[in-house]
Short mmCIF file of C-alpha atoms in Angstrom, two decimals:
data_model
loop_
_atom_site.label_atom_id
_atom_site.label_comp_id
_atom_site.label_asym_id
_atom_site.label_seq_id
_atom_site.Cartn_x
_atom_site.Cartn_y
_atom_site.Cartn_z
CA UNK A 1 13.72 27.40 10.08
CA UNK A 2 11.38 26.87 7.29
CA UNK A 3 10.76 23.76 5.22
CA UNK A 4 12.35 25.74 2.22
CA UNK A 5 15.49 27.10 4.02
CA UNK A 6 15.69 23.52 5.81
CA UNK A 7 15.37 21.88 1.99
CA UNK A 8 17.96 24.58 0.95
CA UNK A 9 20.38 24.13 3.72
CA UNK A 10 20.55 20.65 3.02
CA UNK A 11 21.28 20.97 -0.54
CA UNK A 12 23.86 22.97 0.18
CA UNK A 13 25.69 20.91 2.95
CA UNK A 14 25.29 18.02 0.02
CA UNK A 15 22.89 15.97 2.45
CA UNK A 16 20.14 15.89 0.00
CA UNK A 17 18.85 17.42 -3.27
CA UNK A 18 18.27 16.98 -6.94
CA UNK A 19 21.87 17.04 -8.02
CA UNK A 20 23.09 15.57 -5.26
CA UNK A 21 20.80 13.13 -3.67
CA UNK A 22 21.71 10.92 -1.04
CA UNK A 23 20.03 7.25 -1.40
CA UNK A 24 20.59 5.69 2.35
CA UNK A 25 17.12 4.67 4.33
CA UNK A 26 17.98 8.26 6.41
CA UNK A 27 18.03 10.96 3.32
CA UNK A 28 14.42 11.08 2.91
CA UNK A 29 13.87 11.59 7.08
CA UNK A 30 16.45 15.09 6.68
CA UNK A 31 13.79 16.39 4.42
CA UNK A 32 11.10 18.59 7.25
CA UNK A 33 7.90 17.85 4.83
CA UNK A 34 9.07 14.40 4.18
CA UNK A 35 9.47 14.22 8.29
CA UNK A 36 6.02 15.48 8.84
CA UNK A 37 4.09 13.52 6.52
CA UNK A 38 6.33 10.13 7.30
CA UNK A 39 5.46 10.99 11.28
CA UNK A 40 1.23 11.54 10.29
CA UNK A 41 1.57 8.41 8.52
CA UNK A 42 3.06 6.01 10.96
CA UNK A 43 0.60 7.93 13.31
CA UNK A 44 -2.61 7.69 10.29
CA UNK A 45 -1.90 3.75 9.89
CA UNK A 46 -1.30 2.77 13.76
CA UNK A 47 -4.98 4.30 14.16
CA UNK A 48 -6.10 2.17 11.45
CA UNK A 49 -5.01 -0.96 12.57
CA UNK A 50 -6.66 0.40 16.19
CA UNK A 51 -9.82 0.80 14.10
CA UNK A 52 -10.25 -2.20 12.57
CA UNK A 53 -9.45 -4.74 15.41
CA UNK A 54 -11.57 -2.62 17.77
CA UNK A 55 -14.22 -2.26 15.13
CA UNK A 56 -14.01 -6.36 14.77
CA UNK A 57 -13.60 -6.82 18.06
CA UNK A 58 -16.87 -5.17 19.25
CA UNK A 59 -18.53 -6.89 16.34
CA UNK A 60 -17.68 -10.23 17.85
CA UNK A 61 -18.12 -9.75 21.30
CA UNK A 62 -21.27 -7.67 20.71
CA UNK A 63 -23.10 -10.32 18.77
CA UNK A 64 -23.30 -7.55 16.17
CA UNK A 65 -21.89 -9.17 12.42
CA UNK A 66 -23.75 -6.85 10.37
CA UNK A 67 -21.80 -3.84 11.66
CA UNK A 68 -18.40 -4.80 10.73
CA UNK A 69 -19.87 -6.19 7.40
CA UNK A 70 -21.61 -3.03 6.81
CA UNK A 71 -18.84 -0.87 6.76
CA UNK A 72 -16.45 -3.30 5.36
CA UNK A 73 -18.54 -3.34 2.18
CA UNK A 74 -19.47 0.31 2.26
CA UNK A 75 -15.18 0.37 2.44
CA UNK A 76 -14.50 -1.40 -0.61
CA UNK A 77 -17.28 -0.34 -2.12
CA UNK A 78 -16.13 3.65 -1.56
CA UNK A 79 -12.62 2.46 -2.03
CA UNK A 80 -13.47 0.92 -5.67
CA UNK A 81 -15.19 3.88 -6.85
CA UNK A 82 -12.77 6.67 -5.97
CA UNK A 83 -9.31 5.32 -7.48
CA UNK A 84 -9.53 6.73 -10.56
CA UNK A 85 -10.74 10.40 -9.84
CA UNK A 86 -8.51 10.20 -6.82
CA UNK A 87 -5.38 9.97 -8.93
CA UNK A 88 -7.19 12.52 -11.52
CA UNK A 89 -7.64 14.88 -8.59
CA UNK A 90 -4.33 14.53 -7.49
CA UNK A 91 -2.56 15.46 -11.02
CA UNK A 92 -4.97 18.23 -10.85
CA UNK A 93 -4.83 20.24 -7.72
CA UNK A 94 -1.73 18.37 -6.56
CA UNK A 95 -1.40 15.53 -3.84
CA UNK A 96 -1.41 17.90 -0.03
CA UNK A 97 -4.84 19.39 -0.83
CA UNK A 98 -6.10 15.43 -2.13
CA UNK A 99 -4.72 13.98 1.06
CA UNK A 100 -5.89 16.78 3.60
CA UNK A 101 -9.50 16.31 2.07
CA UNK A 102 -9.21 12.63 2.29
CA UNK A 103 -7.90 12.50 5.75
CA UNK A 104 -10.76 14.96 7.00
CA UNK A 105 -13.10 12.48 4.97
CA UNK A 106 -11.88 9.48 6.65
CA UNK A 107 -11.52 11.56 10.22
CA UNK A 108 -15.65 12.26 9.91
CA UNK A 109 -16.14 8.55 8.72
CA UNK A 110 -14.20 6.83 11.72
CA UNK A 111 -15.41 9.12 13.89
CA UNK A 112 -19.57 8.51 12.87
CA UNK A 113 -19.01 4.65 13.30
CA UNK A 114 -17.28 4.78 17.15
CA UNK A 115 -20.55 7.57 17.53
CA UNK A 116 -23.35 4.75 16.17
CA UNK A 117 -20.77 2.06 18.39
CA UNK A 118 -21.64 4.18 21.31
CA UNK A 119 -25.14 4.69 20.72
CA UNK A 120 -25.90 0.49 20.02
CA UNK A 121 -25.36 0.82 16.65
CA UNK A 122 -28.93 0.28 15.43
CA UNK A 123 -28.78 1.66 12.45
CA UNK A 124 -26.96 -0.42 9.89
CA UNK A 125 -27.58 2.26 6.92
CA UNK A 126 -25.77 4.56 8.86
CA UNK A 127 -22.74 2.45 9.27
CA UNK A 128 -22.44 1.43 5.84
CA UNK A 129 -22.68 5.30 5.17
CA UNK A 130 -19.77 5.88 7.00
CA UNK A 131 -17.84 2.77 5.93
CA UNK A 132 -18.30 4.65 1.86
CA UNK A 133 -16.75 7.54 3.29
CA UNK A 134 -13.63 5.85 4.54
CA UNK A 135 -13.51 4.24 1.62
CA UNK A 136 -13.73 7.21 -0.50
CA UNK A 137 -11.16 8.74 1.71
CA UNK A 138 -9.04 5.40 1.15
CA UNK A 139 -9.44 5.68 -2.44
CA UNK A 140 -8.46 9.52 -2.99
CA UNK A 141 -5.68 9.49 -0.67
CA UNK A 142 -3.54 6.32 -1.79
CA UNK A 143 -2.71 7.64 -5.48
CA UNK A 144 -1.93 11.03 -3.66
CA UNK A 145 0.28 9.59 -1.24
CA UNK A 146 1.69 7.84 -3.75
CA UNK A 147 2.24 11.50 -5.77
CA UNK A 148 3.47 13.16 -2.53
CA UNK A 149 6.69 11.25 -2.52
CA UNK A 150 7.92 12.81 -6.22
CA UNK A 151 6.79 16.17 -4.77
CA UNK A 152 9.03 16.05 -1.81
CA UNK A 153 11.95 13.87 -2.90
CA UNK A 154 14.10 13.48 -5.66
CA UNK A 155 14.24 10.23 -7.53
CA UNK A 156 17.37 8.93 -6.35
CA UNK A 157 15.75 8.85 -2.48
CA UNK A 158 12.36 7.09 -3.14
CA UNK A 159 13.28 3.95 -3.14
CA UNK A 160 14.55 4.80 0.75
CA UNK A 161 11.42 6.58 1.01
CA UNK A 162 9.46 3.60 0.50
CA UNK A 163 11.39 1.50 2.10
CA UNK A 164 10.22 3.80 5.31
CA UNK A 165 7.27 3.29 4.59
CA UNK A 166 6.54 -0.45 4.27
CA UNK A 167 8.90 -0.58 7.95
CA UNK A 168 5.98 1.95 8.92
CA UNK A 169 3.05 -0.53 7.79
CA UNK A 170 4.58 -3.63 9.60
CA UNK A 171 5.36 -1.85 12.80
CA UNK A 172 1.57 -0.12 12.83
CA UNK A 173 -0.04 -3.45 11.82
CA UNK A 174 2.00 -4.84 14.85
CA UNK A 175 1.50 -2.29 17.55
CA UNK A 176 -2.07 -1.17 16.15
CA UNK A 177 -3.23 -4.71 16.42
CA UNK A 178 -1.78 -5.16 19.78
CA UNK A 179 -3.36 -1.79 21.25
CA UNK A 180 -6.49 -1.95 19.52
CA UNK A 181 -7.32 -5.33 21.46
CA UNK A 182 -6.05 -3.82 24.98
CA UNK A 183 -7.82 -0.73 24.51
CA UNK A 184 -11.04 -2.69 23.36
CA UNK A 185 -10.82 -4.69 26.72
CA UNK A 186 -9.43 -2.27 29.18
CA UNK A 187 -11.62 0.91 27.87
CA UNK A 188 -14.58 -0.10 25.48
CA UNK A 189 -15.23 0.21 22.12
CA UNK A 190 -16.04 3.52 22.03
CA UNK A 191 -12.55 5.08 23.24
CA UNK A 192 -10.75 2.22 21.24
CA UNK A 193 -12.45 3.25 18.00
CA UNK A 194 -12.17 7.02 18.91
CA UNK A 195 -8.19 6.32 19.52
CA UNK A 196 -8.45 5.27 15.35
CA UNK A 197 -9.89 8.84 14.45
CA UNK A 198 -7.10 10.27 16.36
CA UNK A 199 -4.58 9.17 14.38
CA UNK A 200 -6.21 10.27 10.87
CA UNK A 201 -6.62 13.86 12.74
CA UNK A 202 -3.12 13.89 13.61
CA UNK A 203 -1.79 13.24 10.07
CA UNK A 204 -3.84 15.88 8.46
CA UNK A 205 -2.67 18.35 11.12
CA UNK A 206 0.73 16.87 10.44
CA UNK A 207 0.15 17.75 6.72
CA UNK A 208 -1.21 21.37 7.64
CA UNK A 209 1.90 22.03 9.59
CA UNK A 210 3.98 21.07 6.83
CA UNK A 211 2.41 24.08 4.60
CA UNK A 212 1.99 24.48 0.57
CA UNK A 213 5.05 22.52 -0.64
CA UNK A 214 6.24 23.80 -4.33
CA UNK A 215 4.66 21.66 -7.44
CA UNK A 216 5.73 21.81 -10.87
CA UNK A 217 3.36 23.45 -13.04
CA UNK A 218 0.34 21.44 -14.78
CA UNK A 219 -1.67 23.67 -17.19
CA UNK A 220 -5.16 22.66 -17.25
CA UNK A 221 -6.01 20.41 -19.93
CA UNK A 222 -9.30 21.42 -20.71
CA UNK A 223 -10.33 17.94 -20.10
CA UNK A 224 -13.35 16.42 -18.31
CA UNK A 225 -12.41 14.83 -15.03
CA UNK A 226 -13.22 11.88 -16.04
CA UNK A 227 -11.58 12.52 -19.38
CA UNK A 228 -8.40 12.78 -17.38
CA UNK A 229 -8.90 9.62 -14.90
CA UNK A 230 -8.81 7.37 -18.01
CA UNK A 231 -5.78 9.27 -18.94
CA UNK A 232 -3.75 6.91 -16.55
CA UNK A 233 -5.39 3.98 -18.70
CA UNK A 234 -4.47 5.37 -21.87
CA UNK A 235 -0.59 5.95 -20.51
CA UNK A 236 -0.52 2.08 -19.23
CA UNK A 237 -1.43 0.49 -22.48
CA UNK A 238 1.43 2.96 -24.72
CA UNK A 239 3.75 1.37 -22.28
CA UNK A 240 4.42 -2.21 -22.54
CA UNK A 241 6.86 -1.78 -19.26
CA UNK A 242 3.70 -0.70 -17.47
CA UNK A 243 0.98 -3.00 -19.05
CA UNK A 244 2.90 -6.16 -18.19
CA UNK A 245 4.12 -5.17 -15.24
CA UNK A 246 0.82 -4.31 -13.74
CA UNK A 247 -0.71 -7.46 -15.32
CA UNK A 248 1.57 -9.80 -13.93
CA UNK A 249 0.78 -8.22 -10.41
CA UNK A 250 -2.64 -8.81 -11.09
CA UNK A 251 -2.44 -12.33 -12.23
CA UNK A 252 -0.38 -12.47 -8.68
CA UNK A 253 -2.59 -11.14 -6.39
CA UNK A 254 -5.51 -13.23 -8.00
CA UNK A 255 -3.60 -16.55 -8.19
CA UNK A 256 -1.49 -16.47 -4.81
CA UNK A 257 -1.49 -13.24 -2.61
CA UNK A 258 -5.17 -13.19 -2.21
CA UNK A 259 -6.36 -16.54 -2.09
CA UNK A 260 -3.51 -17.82 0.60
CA UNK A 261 -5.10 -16.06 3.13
CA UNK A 262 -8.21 -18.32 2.56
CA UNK A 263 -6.21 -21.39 1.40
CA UNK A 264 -2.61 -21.39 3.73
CA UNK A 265 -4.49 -21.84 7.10
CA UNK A 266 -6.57 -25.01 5.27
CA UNK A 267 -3.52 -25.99 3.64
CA UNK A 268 -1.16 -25.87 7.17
CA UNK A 269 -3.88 -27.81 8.83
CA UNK A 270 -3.58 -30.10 6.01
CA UNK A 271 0.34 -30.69 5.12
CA UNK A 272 1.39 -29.83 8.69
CA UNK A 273 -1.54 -31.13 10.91
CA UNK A 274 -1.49 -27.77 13.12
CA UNK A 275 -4.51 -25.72 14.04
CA UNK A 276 -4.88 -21.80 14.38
CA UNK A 277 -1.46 -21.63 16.37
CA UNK A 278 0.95 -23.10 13.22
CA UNK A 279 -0.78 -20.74 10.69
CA UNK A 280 -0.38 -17.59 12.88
CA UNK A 281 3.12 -18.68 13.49
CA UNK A 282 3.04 -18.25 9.85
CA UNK A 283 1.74 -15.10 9.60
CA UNK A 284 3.88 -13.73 12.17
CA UNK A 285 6.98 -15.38 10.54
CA UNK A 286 5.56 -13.42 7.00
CA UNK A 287 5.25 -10.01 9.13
CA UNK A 288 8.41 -10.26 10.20
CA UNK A 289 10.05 -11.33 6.71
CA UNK A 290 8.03 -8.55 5.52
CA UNK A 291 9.45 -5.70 8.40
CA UNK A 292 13.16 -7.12 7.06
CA UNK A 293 12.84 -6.76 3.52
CA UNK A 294 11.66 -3.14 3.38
CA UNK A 295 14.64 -2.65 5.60
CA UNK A 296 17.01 -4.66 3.34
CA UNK A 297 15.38 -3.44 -0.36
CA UNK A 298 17.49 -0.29 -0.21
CA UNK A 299 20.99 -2.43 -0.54
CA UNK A 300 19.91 -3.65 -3.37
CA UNK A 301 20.05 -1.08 -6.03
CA UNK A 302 22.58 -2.69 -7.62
CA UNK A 303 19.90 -5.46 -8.87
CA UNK A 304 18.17 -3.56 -11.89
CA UNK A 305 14.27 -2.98 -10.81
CA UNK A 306 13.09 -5.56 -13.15
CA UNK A 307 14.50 -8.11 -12.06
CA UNK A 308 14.12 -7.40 -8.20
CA UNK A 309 10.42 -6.84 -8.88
CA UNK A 310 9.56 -9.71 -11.03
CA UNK A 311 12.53 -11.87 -9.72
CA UNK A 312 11.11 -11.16 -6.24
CA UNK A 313 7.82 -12.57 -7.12
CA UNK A 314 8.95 -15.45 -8.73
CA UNK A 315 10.80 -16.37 -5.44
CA UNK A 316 7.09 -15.38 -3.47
CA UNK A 317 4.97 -18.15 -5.76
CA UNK A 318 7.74 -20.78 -5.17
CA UNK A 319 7.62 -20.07 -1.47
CA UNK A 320 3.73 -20.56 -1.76
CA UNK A 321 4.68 -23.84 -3.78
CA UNK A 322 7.04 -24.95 -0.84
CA UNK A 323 4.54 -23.86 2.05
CA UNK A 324 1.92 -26.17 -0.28
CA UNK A 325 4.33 -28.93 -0.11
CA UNK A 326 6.33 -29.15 3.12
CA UNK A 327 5.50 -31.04 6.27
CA UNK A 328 8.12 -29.71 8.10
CA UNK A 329 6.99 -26.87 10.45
CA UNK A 330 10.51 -24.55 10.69
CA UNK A 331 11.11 -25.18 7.02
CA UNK A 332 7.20 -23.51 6.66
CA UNK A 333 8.23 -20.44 9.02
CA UNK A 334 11.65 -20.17 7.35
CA UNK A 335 9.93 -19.86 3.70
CA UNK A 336 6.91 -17.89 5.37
CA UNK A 337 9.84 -15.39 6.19
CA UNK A 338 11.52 -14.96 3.04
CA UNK A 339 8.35 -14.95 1.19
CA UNK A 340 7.37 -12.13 3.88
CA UNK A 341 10.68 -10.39 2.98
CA UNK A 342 10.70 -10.92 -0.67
CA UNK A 343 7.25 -9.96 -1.26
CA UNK A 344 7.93 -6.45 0.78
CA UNK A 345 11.42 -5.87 -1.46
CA UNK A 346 9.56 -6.11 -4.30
CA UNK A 347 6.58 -3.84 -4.04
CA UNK A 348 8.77 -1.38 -2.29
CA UNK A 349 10.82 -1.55 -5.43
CA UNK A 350 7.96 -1.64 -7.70
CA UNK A 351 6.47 1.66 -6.15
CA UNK A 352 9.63 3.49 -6.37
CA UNK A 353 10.09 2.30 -9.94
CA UNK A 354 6.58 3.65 -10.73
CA UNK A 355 7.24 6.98 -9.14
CA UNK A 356 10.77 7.79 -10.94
CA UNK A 357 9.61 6.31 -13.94
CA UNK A 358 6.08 8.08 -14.86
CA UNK A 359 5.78 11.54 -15.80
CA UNK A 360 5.17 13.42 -12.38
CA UNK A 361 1.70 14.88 -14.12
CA UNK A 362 0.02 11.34 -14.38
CA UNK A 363 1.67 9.21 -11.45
CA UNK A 364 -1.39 9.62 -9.45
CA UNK A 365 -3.50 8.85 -12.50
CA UNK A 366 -1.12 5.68 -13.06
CA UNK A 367 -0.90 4.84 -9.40
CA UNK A 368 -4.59 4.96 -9.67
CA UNK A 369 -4.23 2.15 -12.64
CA UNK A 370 -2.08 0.02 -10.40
CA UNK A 371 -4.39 0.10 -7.03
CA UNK A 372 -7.51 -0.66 -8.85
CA UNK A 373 -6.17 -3.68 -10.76
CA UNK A 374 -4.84 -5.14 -7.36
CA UNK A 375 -7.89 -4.01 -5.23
CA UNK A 376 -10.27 -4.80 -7.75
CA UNK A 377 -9.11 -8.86 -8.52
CA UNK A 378 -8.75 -9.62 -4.76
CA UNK A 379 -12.75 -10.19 -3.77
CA UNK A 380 -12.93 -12.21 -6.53
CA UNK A 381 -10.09 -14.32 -6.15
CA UNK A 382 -11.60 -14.79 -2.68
CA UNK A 383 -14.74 -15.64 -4.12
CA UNK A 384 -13.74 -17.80 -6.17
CA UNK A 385 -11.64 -20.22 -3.89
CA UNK A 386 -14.85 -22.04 -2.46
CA UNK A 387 -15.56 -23.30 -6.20
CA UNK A 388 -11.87 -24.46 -6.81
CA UNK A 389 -11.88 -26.65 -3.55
CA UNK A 390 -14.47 -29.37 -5.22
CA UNK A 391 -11.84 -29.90 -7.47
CA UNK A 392 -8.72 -30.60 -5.13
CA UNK A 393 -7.47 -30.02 -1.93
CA UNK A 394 -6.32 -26.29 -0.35
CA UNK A 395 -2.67 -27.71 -0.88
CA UNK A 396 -3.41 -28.71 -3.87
CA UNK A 397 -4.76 -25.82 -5.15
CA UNK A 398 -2.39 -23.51 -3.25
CA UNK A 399 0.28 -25.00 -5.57
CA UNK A 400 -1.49 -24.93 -8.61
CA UNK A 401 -1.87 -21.36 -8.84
CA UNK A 402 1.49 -20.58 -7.17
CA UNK A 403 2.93 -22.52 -9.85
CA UNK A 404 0.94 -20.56 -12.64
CA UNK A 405 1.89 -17.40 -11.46
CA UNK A 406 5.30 -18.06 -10.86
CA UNK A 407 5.79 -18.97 -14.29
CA UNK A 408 4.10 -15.86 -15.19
CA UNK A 409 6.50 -13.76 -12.73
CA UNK A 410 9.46 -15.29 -14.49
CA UNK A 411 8.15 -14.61 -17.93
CA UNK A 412 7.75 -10.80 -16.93
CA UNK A 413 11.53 -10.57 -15.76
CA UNK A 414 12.33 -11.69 -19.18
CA UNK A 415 10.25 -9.03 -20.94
CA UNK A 416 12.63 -6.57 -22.54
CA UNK A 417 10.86 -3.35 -21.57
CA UNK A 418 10.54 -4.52 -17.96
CA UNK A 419 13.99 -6.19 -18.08
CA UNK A 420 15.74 -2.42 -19.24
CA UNK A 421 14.58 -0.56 -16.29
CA UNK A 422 17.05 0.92 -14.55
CA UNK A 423 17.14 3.20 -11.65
CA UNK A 424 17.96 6.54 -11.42
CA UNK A 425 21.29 8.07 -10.66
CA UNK A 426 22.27 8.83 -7.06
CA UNK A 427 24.04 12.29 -8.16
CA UNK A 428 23.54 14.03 -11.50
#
C-alpha cells in the first residue's frame, strides 16, 4: 500500500487525520512517512553518538587532540552559519529535499574524517574541512526536521510526535555511547567511525523510500534568500509569545543548562565530596529523568503549554539551586532526575507549541530563530564560567545563576501572551 492510501485508510478507520486526530504517543507511528523518517532518525542519531565517542575516543588514545578539536570547531562553526538559510531553504523547497541534502552532506563529512582516521590523520585542514560540512549538514537539517513534523502530522499529534523523539535521543545517546566505545576497542577507529556514517546513509535512504510527501503551496516571494532567512527574525519580534519565550530560553541555557556541565561536576566534588563517579551518577540519574519525561509530557495536555514550558523550567533552575545546595547524595540523584524529566517535558512541549503555533510557511525560518539563540549563547556561557569562579565558588555560582534564571522562568509563565497558549484540539 502506498503512503497516501495508508494516510487515507487511516483517516477513514478514524485512527488518524486532520479532523480526527488521535493524540496518544502511538498516532504519529500509524502514519508510513512518519514511520520511516522516526526509524532513519533513531538510526541517524545512534550513529552520531557512535561518531562522536569513537571520534573522542581515538583522539585520546591516539595522542591526537587537535583532531577532535578540529572538527569540533569546524562543527559549530558550520553549524552557526547554516541556521538561518537552513530554515529559509526549508520554507522554500520544503523540508524532504533540505534533509536528504543535509544527510548526504553529513554522510560525505563523517565518512572523510573515519578516511583521514585511517590514513593517520595528518592533515588537520582536512579534518576541520569535514567537521564544516557536518556542521552545515547539522545546521540545514534541524529547522527541516523540525518542518517535517507539520508536513506529516496534524497538530493535535505533534506533541506525541515529539515526545518520540526526545525517547529516541535518550535511548541513542545511551546505546550510541555504549557501542561506540566497544566498537572503538574491539574493531578500531576506523570501522567504529564508519558504523556513524552508516546510520546518516540509512536515514536518507529511509527518507528516499518514503517518496515526495504532499506540501501546501508557498508561492515564491520574490525575495532574496537571505531576505527570507531574516524573515523568521522579523516574525519573532511581531510576536511577543515568541520573543519572550525564546529569550527566556536563552537567558536559560546561558545561566544554567550550559554552564552546569562545567560547574555541577566542580560543584558535586564540592557540596558532596565525590569524584567523577557521584557526578556521572548524576548524569545518568538526568538521562534517565530525561528518557521519563518525554514519555510522560504527552499526559499532560491538560496543563496549558505556557505554563508546562515556563513552569517546567522554573522547576529545572530550582533543581540546579538544590543540586548547588544539598550534601545529601540520593536527594542530588532524586533532583538530578526530575530536573532530567522536567527539562525533557518542557522542550518537548515547547517544540510542539512552536510547530502548531507558527504559520507552516516560516516554522523552519522560526525554528531557525530558536536553534541559533540556544546554539549561539552556549560557547559563551562556557567561556565565560572560568572568569565567574574568581569571584565565588562552582556552588556558589551554580546557584546564583540558577536563581536568576528561575526568576526569569517564572516571570515568562506570567506573561499574558505566553500564559494564553493553548493547544490545539484533538478532533475538529
Amino acid at each position: 500500500m502506498s503512503a497516501a492510501a495508508e494516510d487515507t485508510a487511516a483517516v477513514r478507520r478514524g485512527e488518524a487525520g486532520a479532523d480526527g486526530a488521535r493524540t496518544g504517543l502511538r498516532a504519529p507511528l500509524r502514519r508510513r512517512r512518519f514511520r520511516l523518517l522516526y526509524t532513519g532518525q533513531c538510526l541517524s542519531r545512534t550513529g552520531d553518538f557512535v561518531f562522536q565517542v569513537s571520534l573522542a575516543g581515538y583522539a585520546v588514545t591516539s595522542g591526537s587532540p587537535a583532531l577532535l578539536a578540529y572538527t569540533l570547531f569546524g562543527q559549530a562553526t558550520g553549524t552557526v552559519l547554516m541556521l538561518l538559510a537552513g530554515g529559509a531553504l526549508a520554507d522554500r523547497f520544503g523540508a524532504r529535499t533540505v534533509m536528504l541534502w543535509a544527510d548526504l552532506a553529513r554522510v560525505l563529512a563523517t565518512a572523510g574524517v573515519a578516511a583521514q582516521v585511517a590514513a593517520g590523520g595528518r592533515s588537520v585542514w582536512a579534518i576541520a574541512a569535514c567537521g564544516l560540512l557536518l556542521g552545515l549538514g547539522d545546521g540545514a537539517f534541524e529547522p527541516a526536521f523540525t518542518l517535517a513534523f507539520t508536513e506529516l502530522l496534524p497538530k493535535a499529534e505533534l506533541l506525541a510526535a515529539n515526545s518520540l523523539q526526545a525517547i529516541a535521543l535518550r535511548t541513542a545517546g545511551i546505546a550510541g555511547a555504549a557501542l561506540g566505545g566497544i566498537l572503538l576497542a574491539a574493531a578500531g577507529a576506523p570501522v567504529s567511525l564508519g558504523l556513524g556514517t552508516a546510520g546518516f546513509a540509512l536515514a536518507l535512504a529511509l527518507v528516499l523510500l518514503a517518496g515526495r510527501w504532499p506540501v501546501a503551496d508557498r508561492p515564491a516571494s520574490g525575495d532574496g534568500l537571505f531576505k527570507e532567512a531574516t524573515g523568521g527574525i522579523r516574525y519573532v519580534f511581531s510576536h511577543a509569545w515568541l520573543w519572550v519565550s525564546i529569550g527566556s530560553f536563552g537567558v536559560s541555557v546561558a545561566l544554567v543548562v550550559a554552564p552546569a556541565k562545567a560547574l555541577l561536576p566542580l560543584a558535586s566534588a564540592d557540596v558532596l565530596g565525590g569524584g567523577a563517579s557521584t557526578y556521572s551518577l548524576l548524569v545518568g540519574s538526568q538521562a534517565a529523568g530525561a528518557l521519563l519525561g518525554g514519555l510522560l509530557v504527552g499526559r499532560l495536555r491538560r496543563i496549558p503549554p505556557g505554563l508546562l514550558v515556563f513552569g517546567g523550567m522554573t522547576v529545572v533552575c530550582g533543581g540546579f539551586v538544590v543540586l548547588g545546595l544539598s550534601p545529601s547524595v540520593i536527594a542530588s540523584v532524586l533532583v538530578a532526575t526530575l530536573v532530567g524529566a522536567v527539562l525533557s517535558a518542557a522542550t518537548v512541549a515547547w517544540a510542539a507549541t512552536l510547530q502548531s503555533k507558527v504559520p507552516g510557511e516560516l516554522i523552519g525560518r522560526v525554528s531557525s530563530v530558536d536553534w541559533l539563540i540556544s546554539l549561539g549563547v552556549s560557547p559563551l556561557a562556557l567561556v565565560a564560567v572560568p572568569h565567574l569562579l574568581a569571584y565565588g565558588t562552582p556552588a556558589t555560582v551554580l546557584i546564583t545563576a540558577a536563581a536568576a534564571a528561575l526568576v526569569v522562568s517564572a516571570a515568562t509563565a506570567l506573561v499574558p501572551a505566553v500564559r494564553g497558549l493553548a493547544w490545539p484540539a484533538a478532533r475538529a
